[in-house]
Amino acid sequence: MTVGTASAPARAAELSEGRRWAMPERAWPYLLVAPAVLVLAVFRFYPLLLGANFSLTGDGEQNGQFNGLANYVEIFRDPVFGSALRNVGLLILLLPVAVAVPGLLATFLFLHVPGHRFYRSVYFFPVVLSPVIIGAIFNIVLAIDGPVNVLLGGLGLRPVEWLGDPGIAMFSVVAVHIWATFGMALVIFLAGFATLDRSLLDAARVDGANLAQTIRHVIVPGLSRTIQFVVVTTMIGMLTSMFGLLYVMTGGGPGSSTYLPELYIWVMQGEMNRPALASAASMVLFALMVVIGAAQIRILRRATKEA
Amino acid sequence: MPRIGRWVIALPMALLAIATIYPVLFTANVAFKSRREYVLDRFAVAESFGWDNFATAWTRSGLDRYFVNSLLVTAASVLLLILIGSMAGFAFSHLSFRGSRLLFAGCLGALLVPFQVIMVPFFRVLVDTGLLDTYPGLVLAYVSQFLPFTIFLMTSYYAGIPRDIVEAARIDGNSPFGVYRRIMLPLGRPALVSVAILNALYCWNDVLVALLVMQSSEHRTLMVGITALRGQYSSDIPTFAAGVLIAAVPLLLVYLVFQRQITEGVTAGSTKG
């Protein structure tokens, strides 16, 4: 049903009752949505406009003076921001892994591997832990003299600087992020599987399809909408919920190898005292989000209409 | 299941389960060790399960204070979120009024504006309104951040409740607010519980918003306290681990009790129809 639009009989009933209702009655819907609309207008949309404006003004002594696109030119020349954007590119490259791992696991769980209920609970459990707690745990586990390296040593391998080597650190952080969030995507996949047509699976089995063929010809087409949704939410999650991990695990270092736009915004605003520059970076992140989020809203809308 | 050895799949799944749970168990074990034990052997089970590290983290590092701050802010945010979100959800799903489509689209559109994007001007707004470094400031930050998601879930849940129920209640003489309070609020309980738990997890686990809004150390939330603890006890890993465990225990309890509601909330918006 379409939200906010009454069906024909309901509308007719409303028209006939409209005369009976006193004026304030018509105000009720507005009173009910007013707190939500006010909060979002004041604390979400007004700051967005303000930020767009900030991004076109100067910092420090030039505070508030219009300076065109100077901030944008500056951040795109800043090697640290360049590093943050390159890491966004890396996230996009690693996105298939972050989707395929939970997708494959959900397939196995759906096909009732022995112990599937237990696995489902275990895999989902890190989802409730905060990035700070997870970052802290992996600070201990991945330390240069930590258990992972002790294990490597036991195998006769040299210790790895998981968080101290600029070529490795970002992969470590992304791996931990995937470790922490694959349970979420897994559960969404399982919900998608619940809507999958069982008879197609049975037909595939009768035809003698192996697992790879079943996945390719039955499961992937049947779950296309779920896969879309997981791709979009995973990407948004990577762009907006790794701050806690980065802050605790690497602080952007070594060098600028583990920066993402959100951390760049934080550092420019809080440590460098360059709010206008941070606002320009915010607008770049916003542009990224709009592109990804437009897809999300389309999917959410469709879900509401069918509810 | 298609033809493939079940156990060929079960083995990597078991290994992954171990990889999921082991880092947490390892950290929990470290939290009970003395520094000497930790340096000598990282993997051995703690000799005596003493609570010294926990006492140090809890009282001397102020985690007790931060814990209470987190509880207060989380509780207030969740209450406001489910109240405001369910009112709006009811209006959007069952009342027709001029501009409702536009307002609903606006509320969902806020999903596109993550906190990082408006962080800098948000800070300015808090300064201008005198809400910086205050509990109401942090609560409003959380409410504004998680409201779009809450409205979306409540609207789609309420849309599944038959219109006849609302019509009947209206004919019985209830005002729209009466219908909300007497019918929609009780009927919405399953969704409200899911939304409340998810929002509680988000608020409890957040560090970015809390770092920005709470400036003075006595207003810190637990997660901010943990990041500070890391600097303080960088050479005393067992005490740091104890602090981490203190922060994780409420989450473990919530997970054990509400696992079903959490997964339902997570999936509610994803795959309808």
Coordinates of C-alpha atoms in Angstrom, one line a residue:
Chain A
M1 CA 0.0 0.0 0.0
T2 CA 1.3 3.4 -0.8
V3 CA 2.1 5.4 2.3
G4 CA 0.0 8.5 2.8
T5 CA -2.6 7.8 0.1
A6 CA -5.9 6.5 1.3
S7 CA -7.7 3.9 -0.7
A8 CA -10.9 5.1 -2.5
P9 CA -13.4 4.0 0.1
A10 CA -11.3 5.3 3.0
R11 CA -11.0 8.6 1.3
A12 CA -14.8 8.8 0.8
A13 CA -15.3 8.0 4.5
E14 CA -12.9 10.7 5.4
L15 CA -14.6 13.3 3.2
S16 CA -18.0 12.5 4.7
E17 CA -16.5 12.7 8.2
G18 CA -14.5 15.7 7.4
R19 CA -17.5 17.9 8.1
R20 CA -18.1 16.4 11.4
W21 CA -14.5 16.8 12.6
A22 CA -13.7 20.1 14.1
M23 CA -10.8 22.1 12.7
P24 CA -8.2 21.0 15.2
E25 CA -8.8 17.5 14.1
R26 CA -7.3 18.3 10.8
A27 CA -4.2 19.5 12.6
W28 CA -3.6 16.2 14.3
P29 CA -1.5 14.5 11.6
Y30 CA 0.8 17.6 11.5
L31 CA 1.1 17.6 15.3
L32 CA 2.1 13.9 15.2
V33 CA 4.8 14.4 12.6
A34 CA 5.9 17.8 13.9
P35 CA 8.6 16.6 16.4
A36 CA 10.2 14.3 13.8
V37 CA 10.1 16.9 11.1
L38 CA 11.5 19.6 13.4
V39 CA 14.3 17.5 14.7
L40 CA 15.4 16.5 11.2
A41 CA 15.0 20.0 9.8
V42 CA 17.1 21.6 12.6
F43 CA 19.7 18.9 13.2
R44 CA 20.1 17.3 9.8
F45 CA 19.0 19.5 6.9
Y46 CA 19.9 22.9 8.2
P47 CA 23.4 21.7 9.1
L48 CA 23.7 20.3 5.6
L49 CA 22.9 23.7 4.0
L50 CA 25.2 25.4 6.5
G51 CA 28.0 22.9 5.7
A52 CA 27.6 23.5 1.9
N53 CA 28.0 27.2 2.7
F54 CA 31.0 26.6 5.0
S55 CA 32.7 24.7 2.2
L56 CA 32.8 27.8 0.1
T57 CA 34.3 30.1 2.7
G58 CA 37.7 30.5 4.2
D59 CA 39.3 29.2 7.5
G60 CA 41.1 31.0 10.2
E61 CA 41.5 34.8 9.5
Q62 CA 39.3 34.5 6.5
N63 CA 36.5 32.9 8.5
G64 CA 33.2 33.4 6.8
Q65 CA 34.6 35.1 3.7
F66 CA 33.5 33.6 0.4
N67 CA 36.4 32.0 -1.4
G68 CA 34.8 30.0 -4.1
L69 CA 36.1 26.5 -4.7
A70 CA 39.5 27.1 -3.0
N71 CA 38.8 24.5 -0.3
Y72 CA 38.0 21.9 -2.9
V73 CA 41.1 22.7 -4.8
E74 CA 43.1 22.4 -1.6
I75 CA 41.8 19.1 -0.5
F76 CA 42.2 17.5 -3.9
R77 CA 45.8 18.6 -3.8
D78 CA 46.3 17.3 -0.2
P79 CA 48.1 13.9 -0.4
V80 CA 46.3 12.8 2.8
F81 CA 42.9 13.3 1.2
G82 CA 44.2 11.6 -1.9
S83 CA 45.1 8.7 0.3
A84 CA 41.6 8.7 1.8
L85 CA 40.1 8.6 -1.7
R86 CA 42.4 5.8 -2.8
N87 CA 41.2 3.8 0.2
V88 CA 37.6 4.4 -0.9
G89 CA 38.7 2.8 -4.2
L90 CA 40.2 -0.1 -2.3
L91 CA 36.9 -0.5 -0.4
I92 CA 35.0 -0.7 -3.7
L93 CA 37.5 -3.3 -5.0
L94 CA 37.0 -5.4 -1.8
L95 CA 33.2 -5.0 -1.8
P96 CA 32.7 -8.2 -3.7
V97 CA 34.5 -10.1 -1.0
A98 CA 32.5 -8.4 1.7
V99 CA 29.3 -9.5 -0.1
A100 CA 30.3 -12.9 -1.3
V101 CA 31.5 -14.2 2.1
P102 CA 28.2 -13.7 3.9
G103 CA 26.3 -14.7 0.7
L104 CA 28.1 -18.1 0.5
L105 CA 27.8 -18.7 4.2
A106 CA 24.1 -17.9 4.1
T107 CA 23.7 -20.4 1.2
F108 CA 25.3 -23.1 3.3
L109 CA 23.2 -22.3 6.3
F110 CA 20.1 -22.2 4.1
L111 CA 21.0 -25.7 2.8
H112 CA 21.2 -26.8 6.4
V113 CA 24.8 -27.7 7.0
P114 CA 25.1 -29.6 10.3
G115 CA 25.0 -27.2 13.2
H116 CA 23.5 -24.3 11.1
R117 CA 21.6 -22.7 14.0
F118 CA 24.7 -22.6 16.1
Y119 CA 26.8 -21.1 13.3
R120 CA 24.2 -18.5 12.6
S121 CA 24.3 -17.3 16.3
V122 CA 28.0 -17.3 16.4
Y123 CA 28.5 -15.4 13.2
F124 CA 26.1 -12.7 14.1
F125 CA 27.5 -12.1 17.5
P126 CA 30.2 -9.5 16.6
V127 CA 27.5 -7.3 15.0
V128 CA 26.4 -6.2 18.4
L129 CA 30.0 -5.2 19.6
S130 CA 31.0 -1.7 19.1
P131 CA 33.8 -0.7 16.7
V132 CA 35.7 0.6 19.7
I133 CA 35.5 -2.8 21.5
I134 CA 36.4 -4.7 18.3
G135 CA 39.3 -2.3 17.5
A136 CA 40.6 -2.7 21.0
I137 CA 40.4 -6.5 20.9
F138 CA 42.3 -6.5 17.6
N139 CA 44.8 -4.1 18.9
I140 CA 45.7 -6.7 21.4
V141 CA 45.4 -9.7 19.0
L142 CA 47.3 -8.0 16.1
A143 CA 50.0 -6.4 18.2
I144 CA 53.6 -7.0 17.1
D145 CA 54.1 -9.3 20.0
G146 CA 50.5 -10.4 20.1
P147 CA 49.0 -13.9 19.7
V148 CA 48.7 -13.8 15.9
N149 CA 52.4 -13.2 15.5
V150 CA 53.2 -15.7 18.3
L151 CA 51.3 -18.3 16.2
L152 CA 53.1 -17.3 13.0
G153 CA 56.4 -17.6 15.0
G154 CA 55.3 -21.1 16.1
L155 CA 54.9 -22.0 12.4
G156 CA 58.4 -20.7 11.7
L157 CA 57.2 -17.5 10.0
R158 CA 58.4 -14.0 10.8
P159 CA 56.1 -11.6 12.7
V160 CA 54.0 -9.2 10.5
E161 CA 53.4 -5.6 11.4
W162 CA 49.6 -5.9 10.9
L163 CA 48.9 -2.3 11.8
G164 CA 52.4 -0.7 11.4
D165 CA 53.2 -1.5 7.8
P166 CA 51.7 1.0 5.4
G167 CA 51.2 -1.6 2.8
I168 CA 49.3 -3.9 5.1
A169 CA 47.5 -1.8 7.7
M170 CA 44.5 -0.8 5.5
F171 CA 43.9 -4.5 4.6
S172 CA 44.1 -5.4 8.3
V173 CA 41.5 -2.8 9.2
V174 CA 39.1 -3.7 6.3
A175 CA 39.5 -7.4 7.3
V176 CA 38.5 -6.6 10.9
H177 CA 35.6 -4.5 9.6
I178 CA 34.4 -7.5 7.5
W179 CA 34.9 -9.8 10.5
A180 CA 32.7 -7.5 12.5
T181 CA 29.9 -7.0 10.0
F182 CA 29.5 -10.1 7.8
G183 CA 27.0 -11.5 10.3
M184 CA 24.7 -8.6 9.5
A185 CA 24.8 -9.3 5.7
L186 CA 24.4 -13.0 6.5
V187 CA 21.1 -12.4 8.3
I188 CA 19.8 -10.2 5.5
F189 CA 20.7 -12.9 3.0
L190 CA 18.9 -15.5 5.1
A191 CA 15.8 -13.3 5.1
G192 CA 16.1 -13.2 1.3
F193 CA 16.4 -17.0 1.2
A194 CA 13.1 -17.3 3.1
T195 CA 11.4 -15.7 0.1
L196 CA 13.1 -18.0 -2.5
D197 CA 10.9 -20.4 -4.4
R198 CA 11.7 -23.8 -3.0
S199 CA 10.4 -25.6 -6.1
L200 CA 13.1 -24.1 -8.2
L201 CA 15.7 -25.6 -5.9
D202 CA 14.0 -29.0 -6.0
A203 CA 13.9 -28.8 -9.8
A204 CA 17.6 -28.1 -9.9
R205 CA 18.3 -31.1 -7.6
V206 CA 16.2 -33.3 -9.8
D207 CA 18.1 -32.1 -12.8
G208 CA 21.3 -33.1 -11.0
A209 CA 22.8 -29.6 -10.7
N210 CA 25.8 -29.3 -8.5
L211 CA 26.2 -26.6 -5.8
A212 CA 28.0 -24.1 -8.1
Q213 CA 25.4 -24.5 -10.8
T214 CA 22.6 -24.2 -8.3
I215 CA 24.1 -20.9 -6.9
R216 CA 24.6 -19.5 -10.4
H217 CA 21.3 -20.4 -12.0
V218 CA 18.8 -20.5 -9.1
I219 CA 20.1 -18.6 -6.1
V220 CA 21.7 -15.6 -7.6
P221 CA 18.8 -14.7 -9.9
G222 CA 16.3 -15.4 -7.2
L223 CA 18.0 -13.2 -4.7
S224 CA 19.0 -10.3 -7.0
R225 CA 17.1 -7.8 -5.0
T226 CA 18.6 -9.0 -1.7
I227 CA 22.1 -8.9 -3.3
Q228 CA 21.5 -5.3 -4.5
F229 CA 20.4 -4.3 -1.0
V230 CA 23.4 -5.9 0.7
V231 CA 25.8 -4.3 -1.8
V232 CA 24.4 -0.9 -1.1
T233 CA 24.3 -1.2 2.7
T234 CA 27.7 -2.8 2.9
M235 CA 29.2 0.0 0.9
I236 CA 27.5 2.7 3.0
G237 CA 28.7 0.8 6.1
M238 CA 32.3 0.9 4.8
L239 CA 32.1 4.6 4.1
T240 CA 30.4 5.6 7.4
S241 CA 31.0 3.2 10.2
M242 CA 34.8 2.5 10.2
F243 CA 35.6 5.6 12.2
G244 CA 35.7 3.8 15.5
L245 CA 38.0 1.1 14.1
L246 CA 40.3 3.6 12.5
Y247 CA 40.4 5.8 15.6
V248 CA 41.3 3.0 17.9
M249 CA 43.4 0.8 15.7
T250 CA 45.6 3.1 13.5
G251 CA 44.5 6.7 13.8
G252 CA 44.9 7.0 10.0
G253 CA 48.6 5.8 10.2
P254 CA 51.2 4.7 9.5
G255 CA 51.6 7.8 7.5
S256 CA 48.2 8.4 5.9
S257 CA 47.8 4.8 4.7
T258 CA 44.6 4.1 6.6
Y259 CA 42.7 7.4 6.1
L260 CA 39.1 7.4 4.9
P261 CA 37.1 10.6 4.2
E262 CA 35.3 10.4 7.5
L263 CA 38.6 10.4 9.5
Y264 CA 39.9 13.2 7.3
I265 CA 36.9 15.3 8.2
W266 CA 37.4 14.5 11.9
V267 CA 41.1 15.4 11.8
M268 CA 40.6 18.7 9.8
Q269 CA 37.8 19.8 12.1
G270 CA 39.1 18.7 15.5
E271 CA 42.9 18.7 15.3
M272 CA 43.8 21.0 12.4
N273 CA 41.1 23.6 13.2
R274 CA 40.2 23.8 9.5
P275 CA 36.3 23.6 9.6
A276 CA 35.8 25.0 6.1
L277 CA 38.3 22.5 4.6
A278 CA 36.6 19.7 6.6
S279 CA 33.2 20.9 5.2
A280 CA 34.5 20.6 1.6
A281 CA 35.6 17.1 2.4
S282 CA 32.2 16.5 3.9
M283 CA 30.5 17.6 0.6
V284 CA 32.7 15.2 -1.4
L285 CA 31.7 12.3 1.0
F286 CA 28.0 13.5 0.7
A287 CA 28.3 13.3 -3.1
L288 CA 29.5 9.7 -2.8
M289 CA 26.7 8.9 -0.4
V290 CA 24.0 10.3 -2.7
V291 CA 25.2 8.2 -5.6
I292 CA 25.1 5.1 -3.4
G293 CA 22.1 6.1 -1.3
A294 CA 19.9 6.9 -4.3
A295 CA 19.9 3.2 -5.0
Q296 CA 19.1 2.4 -1.4
I297 CA 16.1 4.8 -1.2
R298 CA 14.7 3.2 -4.4
I299 CA 14.9 -0.2 -2.8
L300 CA 13.5 1.0 0.6
R301 CA 10.6 2.7 -1.1
R302 CA 9.7 -0.4 -3.1
A303 CA 9.8 -2.4 0.2
T304 CA 7.4 0.1 1.9
K305 CA 4.9 0.1 -1.0
E306 CA 4.7 -3.6 -0.9
A307 CA 4.4 -3.8 2.9
Chain B
M1 CA 21.1 -29.9 -0.4
P2 CA 22.8 -30.4 -3.8
R3 CA 25.3 -33.1 -4.1
I4 CA 28.4 -32.1 -2.2
G5 CA 29.9 -33.5 1.0
R6 CA 28.3 -31.7 3.9
W7 CA 31.3 -32.1 6.0
V8 CA 33.6 -30.5 3.3
I9 CA 31.6 -27.3 4.0
A10 CA 31.2 -27.8 7.7
L11 CA 34.9 -27.8 8.3
P12 CA 35.6 -24.2 7.1
M13 CA 32.4 -23.1 8.8
A14 CA 33.7 -24.5 12.1
L15 CA 37.0 -22.7 11.6
L16 CA 35.3 -19.5 10.8
A17 CA 33.2 -19.9 14.0
I18 CA 36.4 -20.3 16.0
A19 CA 37.8 -17.2 14.3
T20 CA 34.7 -15.3 15.2
I21 CA 34.7 -16.2 18.9
Y22 CA 38.3 -16.8 19.7
P23 CA 39.5 -13.1 19.7
V24 CA 36.8 -12.3 22.3
L25 CA 37.7 -15.3 24.5
F26 CA 41.4 -14.5 24.2
T27 CA 40.8 -10.9 25.4
A28 CA 38.5 -12.1 28.2
N29 CA 41.2 -14.5 29.4
V30 CA 43.9 -11.7 29.3
A31 CA 41.6 -9.5 31.4
F32 CA 42.0 -12.0 34.3
K33 CA 45.8 -12.3 34.1
S34 CA 48.5 -10.4 35.9
R35 CA 50.9 -8.4 33.8
R36 CA 53.6 -11.0 34.5
E37 CA 51.4 -13.9 33.5
Y38 CA 50.5 -12.1 30.2
V39 CA 54.1 -11.4 29.3
L40 CA 55.2 -14.9 30.1
D41 CA 52.5 -16.8 28.3
R42 CA 49.7 -15.1 26.3
F43 CA 47.7 -18.3 25.6
A44 CA 47.6 -20.1 29.0
V45 CA 44.4 -19.9 31.0
A46 CA 44.6 -17.3 33.7
E47 CA 46.1 -18.8 36.9
S48 CA 43.6 -17.3 39.3
F49 CA 40.6 -15.5 38.1
G50 CA 41.2 -12.3 40.1
W51 CA 39.2 -9.1 39.7
D52 CA 42.1 -6.6 40.3
N53 CA 42.3 -5.5 36.7
F54 CA 38.5 -4.9 36.6
A55 CA 38.6 -2.9 39.8
T56 CA 41.5 -0.7 38.4
A57 CA 39.7 -0.1 35.1
W58 CA 36.3 0.5 36.8
T59 CA 37.2 2.9 39.6
R60 CA 40.6 4.5 38.9
S61 CA 40.0 5.2 35.2
G62 CA 36.5 6.5 35.7
L63 CA 34.7 3.8 33.7
D64 CA 32.0 3.8 36.5
R65 CA 31.2 7.4 35.7
Y66 CA 31.3 6.8 31.9
F67 CA 29.1 3.7 32.3
V68 CA 26.4 5.7 34.0
N69 CA 26.7 8.5 31.3
S70 CA 26.2 5.9 28.6
L71 CA 23.2 4.4 30.3
L72 CA 21.5 7.8 30.8
V73 CA 22.1 9.0 27.3
T74 CA 21.1 5.7 25.7
A75 CA 17.9 5.4 27.7
A76 CA 16.8 9.0 27.0
S77 CA 17.6 8.7 23.3
V78 CA 15.8 5.4 22.8
L79 CA 12.7 6.7 24.6
L80 CA 12.5 9.8 22.5
L81 CA 13.2 7.9 19.3
I82 CA 10.4 5.4 19.8
L83 CA 8.0 8.1 20.9
I84 CA 8.7 10.5 18.0
G85 CA 9.2 7.8 15.5
S86 CA 6.1 5.8 16.2
M87 CA 3.9 9.0 16.2
A88 CA 5.3 10.0 12.8
G89 CA 5.1 6.4 11.6
F90 CA 1.4 6.2 12.5
A91 CA 0.6 9.5 10.8
F92 CA 2.5 8.6 7.6
S93 CA 0.9 5.1 7.3
H94 CA -2.7 5.8 8.4
L95 CA -3.6 9.4 8.2
S96 CA -3.9 11.2 4.9
F97 CA -2.9 14.8 5.0
R98 CA -1.6 17.4 2.6
G99 CA 2.1 17.2 2.1
S100 CA 2.5 13.8 3.7
R101 CA 4.3 12.3 0.7
L102 CA 6.8 15.2 0.7
L103 CA 7.4 15.0 4.4
F104 CA 7.8 11.3 4.3
A105 CA 10.3 11.5 1.5
G106 CA 12.1 14.2 3.4
C107 CA 12.3 12.0 6.5
L108 CA 13.7 9.1 4.5
G109 CA 16.0 11.4 2.5
A110 CA 17.8 12.2 5.8
L111 CA 19.1 8.6 5.6
L112 CA 21.3 9.9 2.9
V113 CA 22.9 12.4 5.3
P114 CA 25.2 10.5 7.6
F115 CA 26.6 12.3 10.6
Q116 CA 30.1 12.6 9.1
V117 CA 28.7 14.8 6.4
I118 CA 27.2 17.3 8.7
M119 CA 29.6 17.0 11.6
V120 CA 31.2 20.4 11.3
P121 CA 28.1 22.5 11.0
F122 CA 26.4 20.3 13.6
F123 CA 29.1 21.3 16.0
R124 CA 28.4 25.0 15.2
V125 CA 24.6 24.5 15.8
L126 CA 25.4 23.0 19.2
V127 CA 27.6 25.9 20.1
D128 CA 25.0 28.4 19.0
T129 CA 22.2 26.7 21.0
G130 CA 24.4 26.2 24.1
L131 CA 23.9 22.4 23.8
L132 CA 27.6 21.6 23.3
D133 CA 29.0 19.3 26.0
T134 CA 25.5 18.7 27.5
Y135 CA 23.5 15.5 27.9
P136 CA 20.5 17.0 25.9
G137 CA 22.9 17.9 23.1
L138 CA 24.1 14.3 22.8
V139 CA 20.6 12.9 23.1
L140 CA 19.4 15.2 20.3
A141 CA 22.4 14.2 18.1
Y142 CA 21.4 10.5 18.5
V143 CA 17.7 11.2 18.0
S144 CA 18.3 13.1 14.8
Q145 CA 20.7 10.5 13.5
F146 CA 18.6 7.4 14.1
L147 CA 15.1 8.9 13.5
P148 CA 14.9 8.3 9.7
F149 CA 15.5 4.6 10.2
T150 CA 13.1 4.5 13.1
I151 CA 10.4 6.3 11.1
F152 CA 10.9 4.0 8.1
L153 CA 10.5 0.8 10.2
M154 CA 7.5 2.1 12.1
T155 CA 5.8 3.3 9.0
S156 CA 6.2 0.0 7.2
Y157 CA 5.1 -1.9 10.3
Y158 CA 2.0 0.2 10.8
A159 CA 1.1 0.0 7.1
G160 CA 0.5 -3.7 7.7
I161 CA -2.1 -3.0 10.3
P162 CA -5.6 -3.0 8.7
R163 CA -7.2 0.4 8.1
D164 CA -10.5 -0.9 9.5
I165 CA -9.1 -1.0 13.0
V166 CA -8.3 2.7 12.8
E167 CA -11.6 3.5 11.2
A168 CA -13.5 1.6 13.9
A169 CA -11.6 3.4 16.7
R170 CA -12.3 6.7 15.0
I171 CA -16.0 6.0 14.9
D172 CA -15.9 5.1 18.6
G173 CA -15.0 8.7 19.1
N174 CA -11.2 8.6 19.4
S175 CA -9.2 11.5 18.2
P176 CA -6.2 10.7 16.0
F177 CA -4.0 10.9 19.0
G178 CA -6.3 8.7 21.0
V179 CA -6.1 6.1 18.2
Y180 CA -2.3 6.4 18.4
R181 CA -2.2 6.0 22.1
R182 CA -4.8 3.3 22.6
I183 CA -4.5 1.3 19.4
M184 CA -1.2 1.9 17.6
L185 CA 1.2 2.1 20.5
P186 CA 0.1 -1.3 21.9
L187 CA -0.2 -3.0 18.5
G188 CA 3.2 -1.7 17.5
R189 CA 5.0 -3.3 20.4
P190 CA 6.9 -6.0 18.5
A191 CA 8.3 -3.4 16.1
L192 CA 9.0 -0.9 18.9
V193 CA 11.0 -3.5 20.8
S194 CA 13.1 -4.3 17.8
V195 CA 13.7 -0.6 17.1
A196 CA 14.4 0.2 20.7
I197 CA 17.1 -2.5 20.9
L198 CA 18.7 -1.6 17.7
N199 CA 18.8 2.1 18.6
A200 CA 20.1 1.2 22.1
L201 CA 23.0 -0.7 20.5
Y202 CA 23.8 2.2 18.1
C203 CA 23.8 4.8 20.9
W204 CA 25.8 2.6 23.3
N205 CA 28.3 1.7 20.7
D206 CA 28.8 5.1 19.1
V207 CA 32.1 6.9 19.5
L208 CA 32.2 9.6 16.8
V209 CA 29.2 11.6 17.9
A210 CA 30.1 11.3 21.6
L211 CA 33.7 12.5 20.9
L212 CA 32.4 15.5 19.1
V213 CA 29.6 16.5 21.5
M214 CA 31.1 15.7 24.9
Q215 CA 34.1 17.9 25.5
S216 CA 34.8 17.6 29.2
S217 CA 36.1 14.3 30.6
E218 CA 33.3 13.9 33.2
H219 CA 30.7 13.8 30.4
R220 CA 32.5 11.0 28.5
T221 CA 30.5 8.0 27.4
L222 CA 31.8 4.5 27.9
M223 CA 33.2 4.0 24.4
V224 CA 35.1 7.3 24.6
G225 CA 36.4 6.2 28.0
I226 CA 37.7 3.0 26.4
T227 CA 39.7 4.9 23.8
A228 CA 41.2 7.0 26.6
L229 CA 42.0 3.9 28.6
R230 CA 44.0 2.6 25.7
G231 CA 46.4 5.5 25.9
Q232 CA 46.5 5.3 29.7
Y233 CA 47.3 1.6 29.9
S234 CA 49.1 1.0 26.7
S235 CA 51.8 -1.0 28.6
D236 CA 49.3 -2.7 30.9
I237 CA 47.3 -4.8 28.4
P238 CA 45.5 -6.9 31.1
T239 CA 43.9 -3.8 32.6
F240 CA 43.0 -2.4 29.2
A241 CA 41.4 -5.8 28.3
A242 CA 39.4 -5.7 31.6
G243 CA 38.0 -2.3 30.6
V244 CA 37.1 -3.6 27.1
L245 CA 35.3 -6.6 28.8
I246 CA 33.4 -4.2 31.1
A247 CA 32.2 -2.3 28.0
A248 CA 31.3 -5.5 26.2
V249 CA 29.4 -7.4 28.9
P250 CA 26.1 -5.4 28.6
L251 CA 26.2 -6.0 24.8
L252 CA 26.7 -9.8 25.4
L253 CA 23.7 -9.8 27.7
V254 CA 21.5 -7.9 25.3
Y255 CA 22.6 -10.2 22.5
L256 CA 21.8 -13.4 24.5
V257 CA 18.4 -12.1 25.6
F258 CA 17.2 -10.3 22.4
Q259 CA 18.9 -12.1 19.6
R260 CA 15.7 -12.7 17.7
Q261 CA 14.5 -9.1 18.0
I262 CA 17.8 -7.8 16.8
T263 CA 18.0 -10.0 13.7
E264 CA 14.3 -9.2 13.0
G265 CA 15.0 -5.5 13.2
V266 CA 18.0 -5.7 11.0
T267 CA 16.1 -7.6 8.3
A268 CA 12.8 -5.8 8.5
G269 CA 13.8 -3.1 6.0
S270 CA 15.7 -5.3 3.7
T271 CA 13.7 -7.9 1.9
K272 CA 10.0 -7.4 2.1
G273 CA 7.8 -8.8 -0.6

